[in-house]
CSV table of C-alpha atoms in Angstrom, one decimal:
chain,number,residue,atom,x,y,z
A,614,UNK,CA,0.1,0.4,-0.6
A,615,UNK,CA,2.9,2.2,0.9
A,616,UNK,CA,4.4,1.3,-1.8
A,617,UNK,CA,2.1,2.1,-4.3
A,618,UNK,CA,1.3,5.7,-2.7
A,619,UNK,CA,4.6,6.6,-3.4
A,620,UNK,CA,4.5,5.6,-6.7
A,621,UNK,CA,1.2,7.3,-7.9
A,622,UNK,CA,2.0,10.5,-5.7
A,623,UNK,CA,4.9,11.9,-8.1
A,624,UNK,CA,2.2,10.8,-11.0
A,625,UNK,CA,-0.7,12.4,-9.7
A,626,UNK,CA,1.4,15.7,-9.1
A,627,UNK,CA,3.2,15.3,-13.1
A,628,UNK,CA,-0.7,15.3,-14.3
A,629,UNK,CA,-1.8,17.9,-11.2
A,630,UNK,CA,1.5,20.5,-12.7
A,631,UNK,CA,0.2,19.5,-16.7
A,632,UNK,CA,-3.1,20.7,-16.1
A,633,UNK,CA,-2.8,23.7,-14.3
A,634,UNK,CA,-0.4,24.6,-17.1
A,635,UNK,CA,-2.4,23.8,-20.1
A,636,UNK,CA,-5.0,25.8,-17.5
A,637,UNK,CA,-2.2,28.7,-16.8
A,638,UNK,CA,-1.6,29.6,-20.7
A,639,UNK,CA,-5.6,30.0,-21.6
A,640,UNK,CA,-6.0,31.8,-18.7
A,641,UNK,CA,-3.1,34.8,-19.1
A,642,UNK,CA,-3.6,34.3,-23.2
A,643,UNK,CA,0.2,33.4,-22.7
A,644,UNK,CA,2.0,33.7,-26.5
A,645,UNK,CA,3.2,30.2,-28.3
A,646,UNK,CA,6.7,31.3,-28.9
A,647,UNK,CA,6.4,32.3,-25.4
A,648,UNK,CA,5.5,29.3,-23.6
A,649,UNK,CA,3.3,26.7,-25.3
A,650,UNK,CA,1.0,24.9,-23.3
A,651,UNK,CA,1.3,21.1,-23.4
A,652,UNK,CA,-1.0,20.1,-25.6
A,653,UNK,CA,1.3,22.0,-28.1
A,654,UNK,CA,4.1,20.2,-27.3
A,655,UNK,CA,2.4,17.4,-27.5
A,656,UNK,CA,1.0,18.2,-31.5
A,657,UNK,CA,4.2,19.6,-32.2
A,658,UNK,CA,5.5,15.9,-31.1
A,659,UNK,CA,2.4,13.7,-32.6
A,660,UNK,CA,3.8,16.0,-36.3
A,661,UNK,CA,7.1,15.3,-35.4
A,662,UNK,CA,6.6,10.5,-35.1
A,663,UNK,CA,4.0,11.4,-38.8
A,664,UNK,CA,6.7,13.0,-40.7
A,665,UNK,CA,8.7,9.9,-39.2
A,666,UNK,CA,6.4,7.8,-39.9
A,667,UNK,CA,5.7,9.1,-43.5
A,668,UNK,CA,9.7,9.5,-44.2
A,669,UNK,CA,10.9,12.8,-44.2
A,670,UNK,CA,14.1,13.6,-43.7
A,671,UNK,CA,15.2,16.2,-40.5
A,672,UNK,CA,12.3,14.9,-37.5
A,673,UNK,CA,13.0,15.6,-34.2
A,674,UNK,CA,13.5,11.7,-33.7
A,675,UNK,CA,15.7,11.1,-36.6
A,676,UNK,CA,17.8,13.5,-34.9
A,677,UNK,CA,16.9,11.6,-30.9
A,678,UNK,CA,18.5,8.5,-32.7
A,679,UNK,CA,21.6,10.4,-34.1
A,680,UNK,CA,22.6,11.3,-30.4
A,681,UNK,CA,21.3,8.3,-28.7
A,682,UNK,CA,23.8,6.7,-31.2
A,683,UNK,CA,26.4,9.6,-30.4
A,684,UNK,CA,25.8,8.9,-26.6
A,685,UNK,CA,25.7,5.0,-26.6
A,686,UNK,CA,28.8,5.1,-29.1
A,687,UNK,CA,31.0,7.2,-26.5
A,688,UNK,CA,29.6,5.5,-24.0
A,689,UNK,CA,31.0,2.6,-24.7
A,690,UNK,CA,34.0,3.4,-26.1
A,691,UNK,CA,34.9,5.5,-22.5
A,692,UNK,CA,33.5,2.2,-20.8
A,693,UNK,CA,36.0,0.0,-22.3
A,694,UNK,CA,38.8,2.1,-22.5
A,695,UNK,CA,38.5,3.5,-18.1
A,696,UNK,CA,38.2,-0.5,-17.3
A,697,UNK,CA,40.9,-0.8,-19.4
A,698,UNK,CA,43.4,2.0,-18.5
A,699,UNK,CA,42.5,1.5,-14.3
A,700,UNK,CA,43.1,-2.0,-14.5
A,701,UNK,CA,47.1,-0.7,-16.2
A,702,UNK,CA,46.8,1.0,-13.4
A,703,UNK,CA,46.1,-1.8,-11.3
A,704,UNK,CA,49.6,-3.1,-12.2
A,705,UNK,CA,51.4,-0.9,-12.0
A,706,UNK,CA,52.0,2.2,-10.1
A,707,UNK,CA,54.7,4.0,-11.9
A,708,UNK,CA,52.2,3.9,-14.9
A,709,UNK,CA,49.2,5.6,-13.1
A,710,UNK,CA,51.9,8.2,-11.3
A,711,UNK,CA,52.9,8.6,-15.7
A,712,UNK,CA,49.5,9.1,-16.7
A,713,UNK,CA,47.0,10.3,-14.0
A,714,UNK,CA,48.0,13.7,-13.8
A,715,UNK,CA,47.0,13.3,-17.9
A,716,UNK,CA,43.4,12.2,-17.5
A,717,UNK,CA,42.6,15.2,-14.8
A,718,UNK,CA,43.7,17.7,-17.1
A,719,UNK,CA,41.8,16.4,-19.8
A,720,UNK,CA,39.3,16.0,-17.1
A,721,UNK,CA,38.8,19.6,-16.3
A,722,UNK,CA,39.6,21.1,-19.4
A,723,UNK,CA,35.6,21.9,-20.4
A,724,UNK,CA,35.1,20.6,-23.1
A,725,UNK,CA,33.3,23.7,-24.7
A,726,UNK,CA,36.7,24.8,-25.1
A,727,UNK,CA,38.7,21.7,-26.7
A,728,UNK,CA,35.5,21.8,-29.3
A,729,UNK,CA,36.7,23.9,-31.7
A,730,UNK,CA,40.2,22.2,-31.4
A,731,UNK,CA,39.2,19.4,-32.2
A,732,UNK,CA,36.4,19.7,-35.1
A,733,UNK,CA,39.5,21.4,-36.8
A,734,UNK,CA,41.5,18.7,-36.4
A,735,UNK,CA,38.6,16.0,-37.7
A,736,UNK,CA,37.2,18.2,-40.2
A,737,UNK,CA,34.2,20.5,-40.9
A,738,UNK,CA,32.8,17.3,-42.9
A,739,UNK,CA,33.7,14.4,-39.7
A,740,UNK,CA,31.4,16.5,-37.5
A,741,UNK,CA,30.4,13.5,-36.0
A,742,UNK,CA,33.8,12.2,-35.0
A,743,UNK,CA,34.2,15.8,-32.6
A,744,UNK,CA,31.4,15.0,-31.2
A,745,UNK,CA,31.5,11.4,-30.6
A,746,UNK,CA,34.9,12.4,-29.1
A,747,UNK,CA,34.2,15.1,-26.9
A,748,UNK,CA,31.4,13.2,-25.5
A,749,UNK,CA,33.7,10.5,-25.0
A,750,UNK,CA,35.8,12.8,-22.9
A,751,UNK,CA,33.2,13.8,-21.2
A,752,UNK,CA,32.2,10.1,-19.9
A,753,UNK,CA,35.5,8.5,-19.6
A,754,UNK,CA,36.4,10.4,-16.2
A,755,UNK,CA,34.3,8.7,-13.6
A,756,UNK,CA,34.4,5.6,-15.4
A,757,UNK,CA,38.5,5.9,-14.9
A,758,UNK,CA,38.2,7.4,-11.2
A,759,UNK,CA,35.7,4.6,-10.2
A,760,UNK,CA,37.2,1.8,-11.2
A,761,UNK,CA,40.6,2.7,-10.4
A,762,UNK,CA,39.1,3.8,-7.0
A,763,UNK,CA,37.5,0.1,-6.6
A,764,UNK,CA,40.7,-2.0,-8.1
A,765,UNK,CA,42.0,-0.5,-4.3
A,766,UNK,CA,39.6,-1.0,-2.6
A,767,UNK,CA,40.0,-5.2,-1.5
A,768,UNK,CA,40.2,-6.0,1.8
A,769,UNK,CA,44.2,-6.1,3.1
A,770,UNK,CA,43.2,-9.1,4.6
A,771,UNK,CA,42.1,-11.3,1.3
A,772,UNK,CA,44.7,-9.7,-0.3
A,773,UNK,CA,46.9,-11.3,2.0
A,774,UNK,CA,44.8,-14.1,2.0
A,775,UNK,CA,45.7,-14.5,-1.8
A,776,UNK,CA,49.3,-13.7,-1.0
A,777,UNK,CA,49.3,-16.8,1.5
A,778,UNK,CA,48.0,-18.9,-1.3
A,779,UNK,CA,50.6,-17.8,-3.8
A,780,UNK,CA,47.9,-16.7,-6.3
A,781,UNK,CA,48.8,-15.3,-9.8
A,782,UNK,CA,48.2,-12.5,-10.5
A,783,UNK,CA,45.8,-13.7,-12.8
A,784,UNK,CA,44.1,-15.5,-10.1
A,785,UNK,CA,44.9,-12.6,-7.4
A,786,UNK,CA,42.7,-10.5,-10.2
A,787,UNK,CA,39.6,-11.8,-11.6
A,788,UNK,CA,38.6,-13.8,-7.5
A,789,UNK,CA,39.8,-10.7,-6.2
A,790,UNK,CA,40.6,-7.2,-7.2
A,791,UNK,CA,37.4,-7.0,-10.0
A,792,UNK,CA,34.6,-8.8,-8.1
A,793,UNK,CA,35.7,-5.8,-5.0
A,794,UNK,CA,35.3,-3.5,-8.0
A,795,UNK,CA,32.7,-4.1,-9.0
A,796,UNK,CA,30.2,-1.7,-6.7
A,797,UNK,CA,32.1,1.1,-7.7
A,798,UNK,CA,33.0,0.3,-11.1
A,799,UNK,CA,29.5,0.4,-11.5
A,800,UNK,CA,29.2,3.6,-9.9
A,801,UNK,CA,30.7,5.6,-12.3
A,802,UNK,CA,29.3,3.4,-15.5
A,803,UNK,CA,25.8,5.3,-13.9
A,804,UNK,CA,27.4,8.9,-13.5
A,805,UNK,CA,29.3,7.8,-17.5
A,806,UNK,CA,26.0,7.4,-19.3
A,807,UNK,CA,23.9,10.1,-17.9
A,808,UNK,CA,27.3,12.7,-19.0
A,809,UNK,CA,27.8,10.9,-22.7
A,810,UNK,CA,24.5,11.7,-23.5
A,811,UNK,CA,25.3,15.4,-21.7
A,812,UNK,CA,29.0,15.4,-23.1
A,813,UNK,CA,27.3,14.6,-27.2
A,814,UNK,CA,24.8,17.3,-26.9
A,815,UNK,CA,26.7,19.8,-25.8
A,816,UNK,CA,29.7,18.9,-28.4
A,817,UNK,CA,26.7,18.9,-30.6
A,818,UNK,CA,26.6,22.8,-29.6
A,819,UNK,CA,29.9,23.0,-29.6
A,820,UNK,CA,29.9,22.0,-33.2
A,821,UNK,CA,27.3,23.4,-34.1
A,822,UNK,CA,27.1,22.2,-37.8
A,823,UNK,CA,24.4,20.5,-39.3
A,824,UNK,CA,25.7,18.0,-40.2
A,825,UNK,CA,26.3,15.9,-37.5
A,826,UNK,CA,22.6,15.7,-37.3
A,827,UNK,CA,21.1,15.4,-33.9
A,828,UNK,CA,18.8,17.5,-31.5
A,829,UNK,CA,21.3,20.2,-30.5
A,830,UNK,CA,21.5,21.3,-33.8
A,831,UNK,CA,17.2,21.0,-34.3
A,832,UNK,CA,17.1,23.2,-30.9
A,833,UNK,CA,18.8,25.8,-32.9
A,834,UNK,CA,16.3,25.5,-35.5
A,835,UNK,CA,14.0,25.7,-33.9
A,836,UNK,CA,14.8,28.4,-31.3
A,837,UNK,CA,15.4,30.6,-34.0
A,838,UNK,CA,12.1,29.6,-36.3
A,839,UNK,CA,10.6,30.3,-32.7
A,840,UNK,CA,9.1,27.2,-32.6
A,841,UNK,CA,9.3,26.9,-29.3
A,842,UNK,CA,6.7,23.7,-28.2
A,843,UNK,CA,9.4,21.3,-31.1
A,844,UNK,CA,11.9,22.7,-28.9
A,845,UNK,CA,10.1,21.3,-25.9
A,846,UNK,CA,9.5,18.3,-27.5
A,847,UNK,CA,13.8,18.3,-28.5
A,848,UNK,CA,14.0,18.9,-24.4
A,849,UNK,CA,11.8,15.8,-23.4
A,850,UNK,CA,13.1,13.1,-25.8
A,851,UNK,CA,16.1,14.0,-24.5
A,852,UNK,CA,15.0,13.7,-20.8
A,853,UNK,CA,13.4,10.4,-21.6
A,854,UNK,CA,16.8,9.2,-23.3
A,855,UNK,CA,18.4,10.4,-20.3
A,856,UNK,CA,16.3,8.8,-18.0
A,857,UNK,CA,15.8,5.5,-19.8
A,858,UNK,CA,20.0,5.4,-19.6
A,859,UNK,CA,20.2,5.3,-15.9
A,860,UNK,CA,16.3,3.0,-15.4
A,861,UNK,CA,19.0,0.3,-17.9
A,862,UNK,CA,22.2,1.5,-15.9
A,863,UNK,CA,20.6,0.7,-12.8
A,864,UNK,CA,19.0,-2.6,-13.6
A,865,UNK,CA,21.7,-3.7,-14.7
A,866,UNK,CA,23.4,-2.5,-11.2
A,867,UNK,CA,20.8,-4.0,-9.1
A,868,UNK,CA,21.0,-7.5,-11.0
A,869,UNK,CA,24.7,-8.1,-10.0
A,870,UNK,CA,24.4,-7.2,-6.7
A,871,UNK,CA,21.6,-7.3,-6.1
A,872,UNK,CA,22.9,-10.2,-3.8
A,873,UNK,CA,25.7,-9.0,-1.5
A,874,UNK,CA,25.8,-5.6,-1.9
A,875,UNK,CA,25.3,-3.2,1.0
A,876,UNK,CA,26.3,-6.2,2.9
A,877,UNK,CA,28.4,-6.0,6.5
A,878,UNK,CA,30.0,-9.3,5.5
A,879,UNK,CA,33.6,-9.0,5.7
B,1393,UNK,CA,59.9,-33.0,17.4
B,1394,UNK,CA,59.7,-29.3,17.1
B,1395,UNK,CA,57.8,-28.1,13.8
B,1396,UNK,CA,58.6,-24.5,14.0
B,1397,UNK,CA,62.4,-22.5,15.4
B,1398,UNK,CA,61.4,-19.2,16.3
B,1399,UNK,CA,64.7,-17.1,16.8
B,1400,UNK,CA,65.7,-13.3,18.5
B,1401,UNK,CA,62.9,-12.3,15.8
B,1402,UNK,CA,61.9,-8.5,16.1
B,1403,UNK,CA,60.3,-6.2,13.2
B,1404,UNK,CA,61.0,-2.5,13.4
B,1405,UNK,CA,58.6,-1.0,10.8
B,1406,UNK,CA,59.5,1.8,7.9
B,1407,UNK,CA,58.5,4.7,9.9
B,1408,UNK,CA,60.1,3.2,12.8
B,1409,UNK,CA,57.9,2.3,15.2
B,1410,UNK,CA,59.0,-0.9,17.1
B,1411,UNK,CA,56.2,-3.7,17.0
B,1412,UNK,CA,58.3,-6.4,18.2
B,1413,UNK,CA,61.4,-6.8,20.6
B,1414,UNK,CA,62.7,-10.0,20.7
B,1415,UNK,CA,60.9,-12.7,19.3
B,1416,UNK,CA,62.3,-16.8,20.4
B,1417,UNK,CA,60.3,-19.8,20.9
B,1418,UNK,CA,60.5,-23.5,19.7
B,1419,UNK,CA,57.1,-24.8,19.1
B,1420,UNK,CA,56.7,-28.7,19.2
B,1421,UNK,CA,55.0,-30.6,16.8
B,1422,UNK,CA,51.3,-30.9,16.9
B,1423,UNK,CA,51.1,-28.5,19.9
B,1424,UNK,CA,48.7,-25.3,20.9
B,1425,UNK,CA,50.3,-23.1,21.8
B,1426,UNK,CA,49.0,-18.7,22.6
B,1427,UNK,CA,50.2,-15.6,22.0
B,1428,UNK,CA,49.0,-13.5,25.0
B,1429,UNK,CA,49.8,-9.4,25.4
B,1430,UNK,CA,48.7,-6.1,25.2
B,1431,UNK,CA,47.3,-4.0,22.2
B,1432,UNK,CA,50.4,-3.5,19.9
B,1433,UNK,CA,52.5,-5.7,21.4
B,1434,UNK,CA,53.4,-7.2,18.3
B,1435,UNK,CA,51.9,-10.2,18.4
B,1436,UNK,CA,50.2,-10.1,15.1
B,1437,UNK,CA,53.3,-9.3,13.9
B,1438,UNK,CA,55.2,-12.0,14.5
B,1439,UNK,CA,52.1,-14.2,13.4
B,1440,UNK,CA,52.3,-12.2,10.1
B,1441,UNK,CA,55.9,-12.8,9.8
B,1442,UNK,CA,55.7,-16.7,10.6
B,1443,UNK,CA,53.0,-16.6,7.8
B,1444,UNK,CA,55.3,-15.4,5.6
B,1445,UNK,CA,53.1,-12.0,4.4
B,1446,UNK,CA,56.1,-9.9,7.1
B,1447,UNK,CA,59.7,-10.1,7.0
B,1448,UNK,CA,61.2,-9.4,10.0
B,1449,UNK,CA,63.5,-6.6,10.6
B,1450,UNK,CA,66.7,-9.1,12.1
B,1451,UNK,CA,66.3,-12.8,13.7
B,1452,UNK,CA,65.3,-16.3,11.9
B,1453,UNK,CA,62.2,-19.0,11.5
B,1454,UNK,CA,63.3,-22.4,11.3
B,1455,UNK,CA,60.7,-24.9,10.0
B,1456,UNK,CA,61.8,-29.0,10.8
B,1457,UNK,CA,61.9,-29.7,6.7
B,1458,UNK,CA,60.1,-27.7,3.8
B,1459,UNK,CA,57.7,-25.1,5.1
B,1460,UNK,CA,54.0,-26.5,5.4
B,1461,UNK,CA,50.8,-26.2,3.8
B,1462,UNK,CA,49.5,-22.9,6.4
B,1463,UNK,CA,46.1,-21.8,7.1
B,1464,UNK,CA,45.9,-18.6,8.6
B,1465,UNK,CA,42.6,-17.4,11.2
B,1466,UNK,CA,41.9,-13.7,10.8
B,1467,UNK,CA,39.8,-11.5,13.6
B,1468,UNK,CA,37.5,-10.9,11.2
B,1469,UNK,CA,36.1,-13.7,8.7
B,1470,UNK,CA,37.8,-12.3,5.8
B,1471,UNK,CA,35.0,-13.7,3.4
B,1472,UNK,CA,34.1,-12.8,-0.4
B,1473,UNK,CA,30.9,-11.2,0.6
B,1474,UNK,CA,29.9,-12.2,-3.3
B,1475,UNK,CA,30.4,-15.6,-3.6
B,1476,UNK,CA,29.0,-18.4,-1.1
B,1477,UNK,CA,30.3,-19.9,2.0
B,1478,UNK,CA,31.0,-22.7,-0.3
B,1479,UNK,CA,33.7,-21.3,-3.3
B,1480,UNK,CA,34.9,-19.3,0.3
B,1481,UNK,CA,35.9,-22.3,1.2
B,1482,UNK,CA,37.2,-24.1,-1.8
B,1483,UNK,CA,39.2,-20.9,-2.5
B,1484,UNK,CA,43.0,-22.4,-1.0
B,1485,UNK,CA,42.2,-25.4,-2.8
B,1486,UNK,CA,41.1,-24.1,-6.7
B,1487,UNK,CA,43.6,-20.8,-6.3
B,1488,UNK,CA,46.1,-24.8,-6.2
B,1489,UNK,CA,44.4,-25.9,-9.2
B,1490,UNK,CA,42.4,-28.3,-7.8
B,1491,UNK,CA,39.4,-29.3,-9.9
B,1492,UNK,CA,36.6,-27.1,-9.3
B,1493,UNK,CA,34.2,-30.0,-8.3
B,1494,UNK,CA,36.1,-31.6,-6.5
B,1495,UNK,CA,37.0,-28.7,-5.1
B,1496,UNK,CA,33.4,-28.3,-3.6
B,1497,UNK,CA,33.6,-31.2,-2.4
B,1498,UNK,CA,36.2,-30.7,0.3
B,1499,UNK,CA,34.8,-27.3,1.0
B,1500,UNK,CA,31.4,-29.2,1.9
B,1501,UNK,CA,33.0,-31.6,4.1
B,1502,UNK,CA,35.6,-28.8,6.1
B,1503,UNK,CA,32.7,-26.7,6.3
B,1504,UNK,CA,30.4,-30.0,8.3
B,1505,UNK,CA,33.6,-30.9,10.0
B,1506,UNK,CA,32.7,-27.0,11.5
B,1507,UNK,CA,28.8,-27.8,11.8
B,1508,UNK,CA,27.7,-25.8,9.0
B,1509,UNK,CA,26.7,-29.2,7.3
B,1510,UNK,CA,24.0,-27.7,4.6
B,1511,UNK,CA,25.0,-24.3,4.2
B,1512,UNK,CA,27.3,-24.2,1.6
B,1513,UNK,CA,25.4,-22.0,-1.1
B,1514,UNK,CA,24.3,-19.5,1.4
B,1515,UNK,CA,26.3,-16.0,1.0
B,1516,UNK,CA,27.5,-14.0,4.2
B,1517,UNK,CA,25.7,-11.8,4.5
B,1518,UNK,CA,23.1,-14.5,5.1
B,1519,UNK,CA,24.9,-15.9,8.0
B,1520,UNK,CA,25.5,-14.8,12.0
B,1521,UNK,CA,29.0,-13.3,13.2
B,1522,UNK,CA,30.1,-16.3,15.1
B,1523,UNK,CA,28.6,-19.0,11.4
B,1524,UNK,CA,31.2,-16.4,9.6
B,1525,UNK,CA,34.0,-17.0,12.0
B,1526,UNK,CA,32.9,-21.0,11.5
B,1527,UNK,CA,33.8,-20.7,7.9
B,1528,UNK,CA,36.7,-18.8,7.8
B,1529,UNK,CA,38.2,-20.9,10.4
B,1530,UNK,CA,36.7,-24.0,7.3
B,1531,UNK,CA,38.8,-23.0,4.5
B,1532,UNK,CA,41.9,-22.1,6.9
B,1533,UNK,CA,41.6,-26.1,7.6
B,1534,UNK,CA,41.1,-27.4,4.0
B,1535,UNK,CA,43.7,-27.6,2.2
B,1536,UNK,CA,45.0,-29.7,5.9
B,1537,UNK,CA,47.4,-27.3,7.0
B,1538,UNK,CA,50.6,-28.5,8.9
B,1539,UNK,CA,50.2,-25.3,11.0
B,1540,UNK,CA,46.3,-23.7,11.9
B,1541,UNK,CA,47.7,-20.1,13.1
B,1542,UNK,CA,45.1,-17.6,14.3
B,1543,UNK,CA,44.8,-13.6,14.8
B,1544,UNK,CA,42.4,-12.8,17.7
B,1545,UNK,CA,39.9,-14.5,15.1
B,1546,UNK,CA,37.1,-15.1,19.0
B,1547,UNK,CA,37.9,-11.2,19.9
B,1548,UNK,CA,34.1,-9.8,18.3
B,1549,UNK,CA,32.2,-12.6,19.3
B,1550,UNK,CA,29.8,-12.7,22.3
B,1551,UNK,CA,30.9,-14.7,24.6
B,1552,UNK,CA,28.5,-17.7,24.5
B,1553,UNK,CA,29.6,-17.9,21.0
B,1554,UNK,CA,33.2,-17.8,22.0
B,1555,UNK,CA,32.8,-20.3,24.5
B,1556,UNK,CA,31.8,-22.6,22.1
B,1557,UNK,CA,33.2,-22.4,19.2
B,1558,UNK,CA,36.6,-22.8,21.8
B,1559,UNK,CA,35.3,-26.1,22.2
B,1560,UNK,CA,34.6,-26.4,18.3
B,1561,UNK,CA,38.2,-25.5,17.7
B,1562,UNK,CA,39.9,-27.8,20.6
B,1563,UNK,CA,36.8,-31.4,18.3
B,1564,UNK,CA,39.1,-30.5,15.4
B,1565,UNK,CA,43.2,-29.8,17.2
B,1566,UNK,CA,42.3,-32.8,19.3
B,1567,UNK,CA,41.8,-34.3,15.8
B,1568,UNK,CA,43.8,-33.2,13.7
B,1569,UNK,CA,46.5,-32.3,15.6
B,1570,UNK,CA,47.6,-29.6,13.6
B,1571,UNK,CA,50.4,-27.2,14.5
B,1572,UNK,CA,48.4,-24.0,15.6
B,1573,UNK,CA,48.9,-20.7,17.7
B,1574,UNK,CA,46.9,-18.6,18.4
B,1575,UNK,CA,47.2,-14.6,19.4
B,1576,UNK,CA,44.3,-13.5,22.0
B,1577,UNK,CA,44.6,-10.8,24.6
B,1578,UNK,CA,42.7,-12.8,26.9
B,1579,UNK,CA,44.1,-14.3,29.5
B,1580,UNK,CA,40.8,-16.8,30.4
B,1581,UNK,CA,41.2,-18.3,26.4
B,1582,UNK,CA,44.2,-18.5,26.0
B,1583,UNK,CA,44.8,-20.7,29.6
B,1584,UNK,CA,41.3,-23.1,28.5
B,1585,UNK,CA,42.7,-23.7,24.8
B,1586,UNK,CA,46.5,-24.4,24.9
B,1587,UNK,CA,49.5,-26.4,26.7
B,1588,UNK,CA,51.4,-23.9,26.5
B,1589,UNK,CA,51.4,-19.0,27.3
B,1590,UNK,CA,54.3,-17.9,25.1
B,1591,UNK,CA,53.6,-13.7,27.7
B,1592,UNK,CA,54.7,-11.4,25.6
B,1593,UNK,CA,55.7,-7.3,27.0
B,1594,UNK,CA,54.3,-4.3,25.4
B,1595,UNK,CA,55.6,-2.4,22.4
B,1596,UNK,CA,58.4,-3.0,21.2
B,1597,UNK,CA,57.3,-7.0,22.5
B,1598,UNK,CA,59.4,-9.3,24.5
B,1599,UNK,CA,58.9,-12.9,26.1
B,1600,UNK,CA,58.6,-12.1,29.5
B,1601,UNK,CA,57.3,-16.0,30.4
B,1602,UNK,CA,56.3,-19.2,29.3
B,1603,UNK,CA,54.0,-20.7,30.4
B,1604,UNK,CA,53.3,-24.5,30.1
B,1605,UNK,CA,49.8,-25.8,31.2
B,1606,UNK,CA,49.7,-29.3,31.6
B,1607,UNK,CA,45.6,-30.1,32.0
B,1608,UNK,CA,44.6,-33.0,30.0
B,1609,UNK,CA,42.1,-32.9,26.8
B,1610,UNK,CA,39.2,-32.5,26.5
B,1611,UNK,CA,38.5,-29.5,28.6
B,1612,UNK,CA,35.1,-28.8,29.0
B,1613,UNK,CA,32.6,-26.4,30.6
B,1614,UNK,CA,33.9,-27.5,34.6
B,1615,UNK,CA,37.5,-26.8,33.8
B,1616,UNK,CA,36.5,-23.4,33.3
B,1617,UNK,CA,36.6,-23.1,36.7
B,1618,UNK,CA,38.7,-25.6,38.3
B,1619,UNK,CA,41.8,-25.1,40.8
B,1620,UNK,CA,44.5,-26.4,38.0
B,1621,UNK,CA,42.2,-23.9,35.4
B,1622,UNK,CA,43.0,-20.9,38.2
B,1623,UNK,CA,47.1,-22.0,38.9
B,1624,UNK,CA,47.7,-21.0,35.5
B,1625,UNK,CA,45.5,-18.1,34.6
B,1626,UNK,CA,46.8,-16.6,38.0
B,1627,UNK,CA,50.1,-17.2,36.0
B,1628,UNK,CA,50.2,-15.8,33.1
B,1629,UNK,CA,48.3,-12.9,34.9
B,1630,UNK,CA,51.2,-12.8,37.7
B,1631,UNK,CA,53.5,-12.7,34.0
B,1632,UNK,CA,51.4,-9.5,32.3
B,1633,UNK,CA,51.0,-7.3,35.6
B,1634,UNK,CA,54.6,-7.9,36.0
B,1635,UNK,CA,55.1,-6.7,32.6
B,1636,UNK,CA,53.8,-3.7,32.8
B,1637,UNK,CA,53.7,-2.8,36.1
């Protein structure tokens, strides 16, 4: 019963807010290029969907798909490179001391500031590559930082136990370090998923080129034409994508850790 | 026959802390020996050095013949939270390359020996503190070690669980006779368990007394309040008091 209430309350609030919004826009005669009514946003979304069905190019959904593709590719790249580099750091302190400062520099430099440079390097014709690289840079760091912390988080007594039984490096890595790091790693991946989407959109804005094909361009375009309802529709699609990504990663985390995470078992 | 001879073992850490001052002892094969001393006297350090997990700053450890397989029990159960009790116990065998099925069978027997038959599939968090410590003991004994080193294993347990585990440990030791070095800061636990109690001074730890306890095994609950028990406990307490003024 309590769970049901917790599920229903946010939905009720949402419906109430939408109703108020619709009512307020009508009551105060708000101009539709300032704040469109929810029904107008819905109409814009429906229009985009029927355009997509009709095979028209450049719909919001096609752009959302392009952004999603960039996001997922950048996320996958960030996951693989972050984990590999963390594994290298775990196996060699020298390598960590040598490389770690540069990963921090990459992290603290604003991605918007790097964008023009990357864009020049890959060429305007390949703007999507620039967007991918920039999204990867943003998503990469949380994976690296969390995986590195996780690989160091193994219980020192368990490490001693593995030494006592003369475990090989590989055995220690696969049987102790990787499982110990899993909760950290999954937190990093969850952060990276959201950041990959943010990075992709920010990079699309920074690249400011239609042939990157992403949602950011559609938002700029709609803004210039004062199609505010379409802008809202694009924002809704972005938010839904971010939520879906987070939900999927949370589900994976739950599936992997439900049996032992949060346990006091030491 | 001596299993192990320690000569003038000492350990000073890199930061200058002298943990262990001077430990010399000859441990007989199959004996149950306790190391008793105040916190920070280096008794855990001594155990780690004997296990080969740490190097002495000076002194030597000499095993009779080849260094035997060693089982080690920490103060915490130190189990892999993501693995079942069975997999935890099978770990030493699997690391040695024993096939998984054979290791699982041996782990089942080892768990039964500590009173946990049927708990192979349980995860550590599903077990009580005492049961987790039993899993830890089963893991230390699964590879049939020649020596068992225990570092204050029961310090975190309640009185009843502790007494029960004391008796179960003694039953296992009587049956298998692995050489046992048991570190504790409890005088009464050391007297109840051991044939011999080595008393260490405060940091840096030095041997201040080496007291034999000739009482026969099995030692039941009645022994805990017997005059013989009290006599040995009084000697150990006196040695500890003398060392610390």
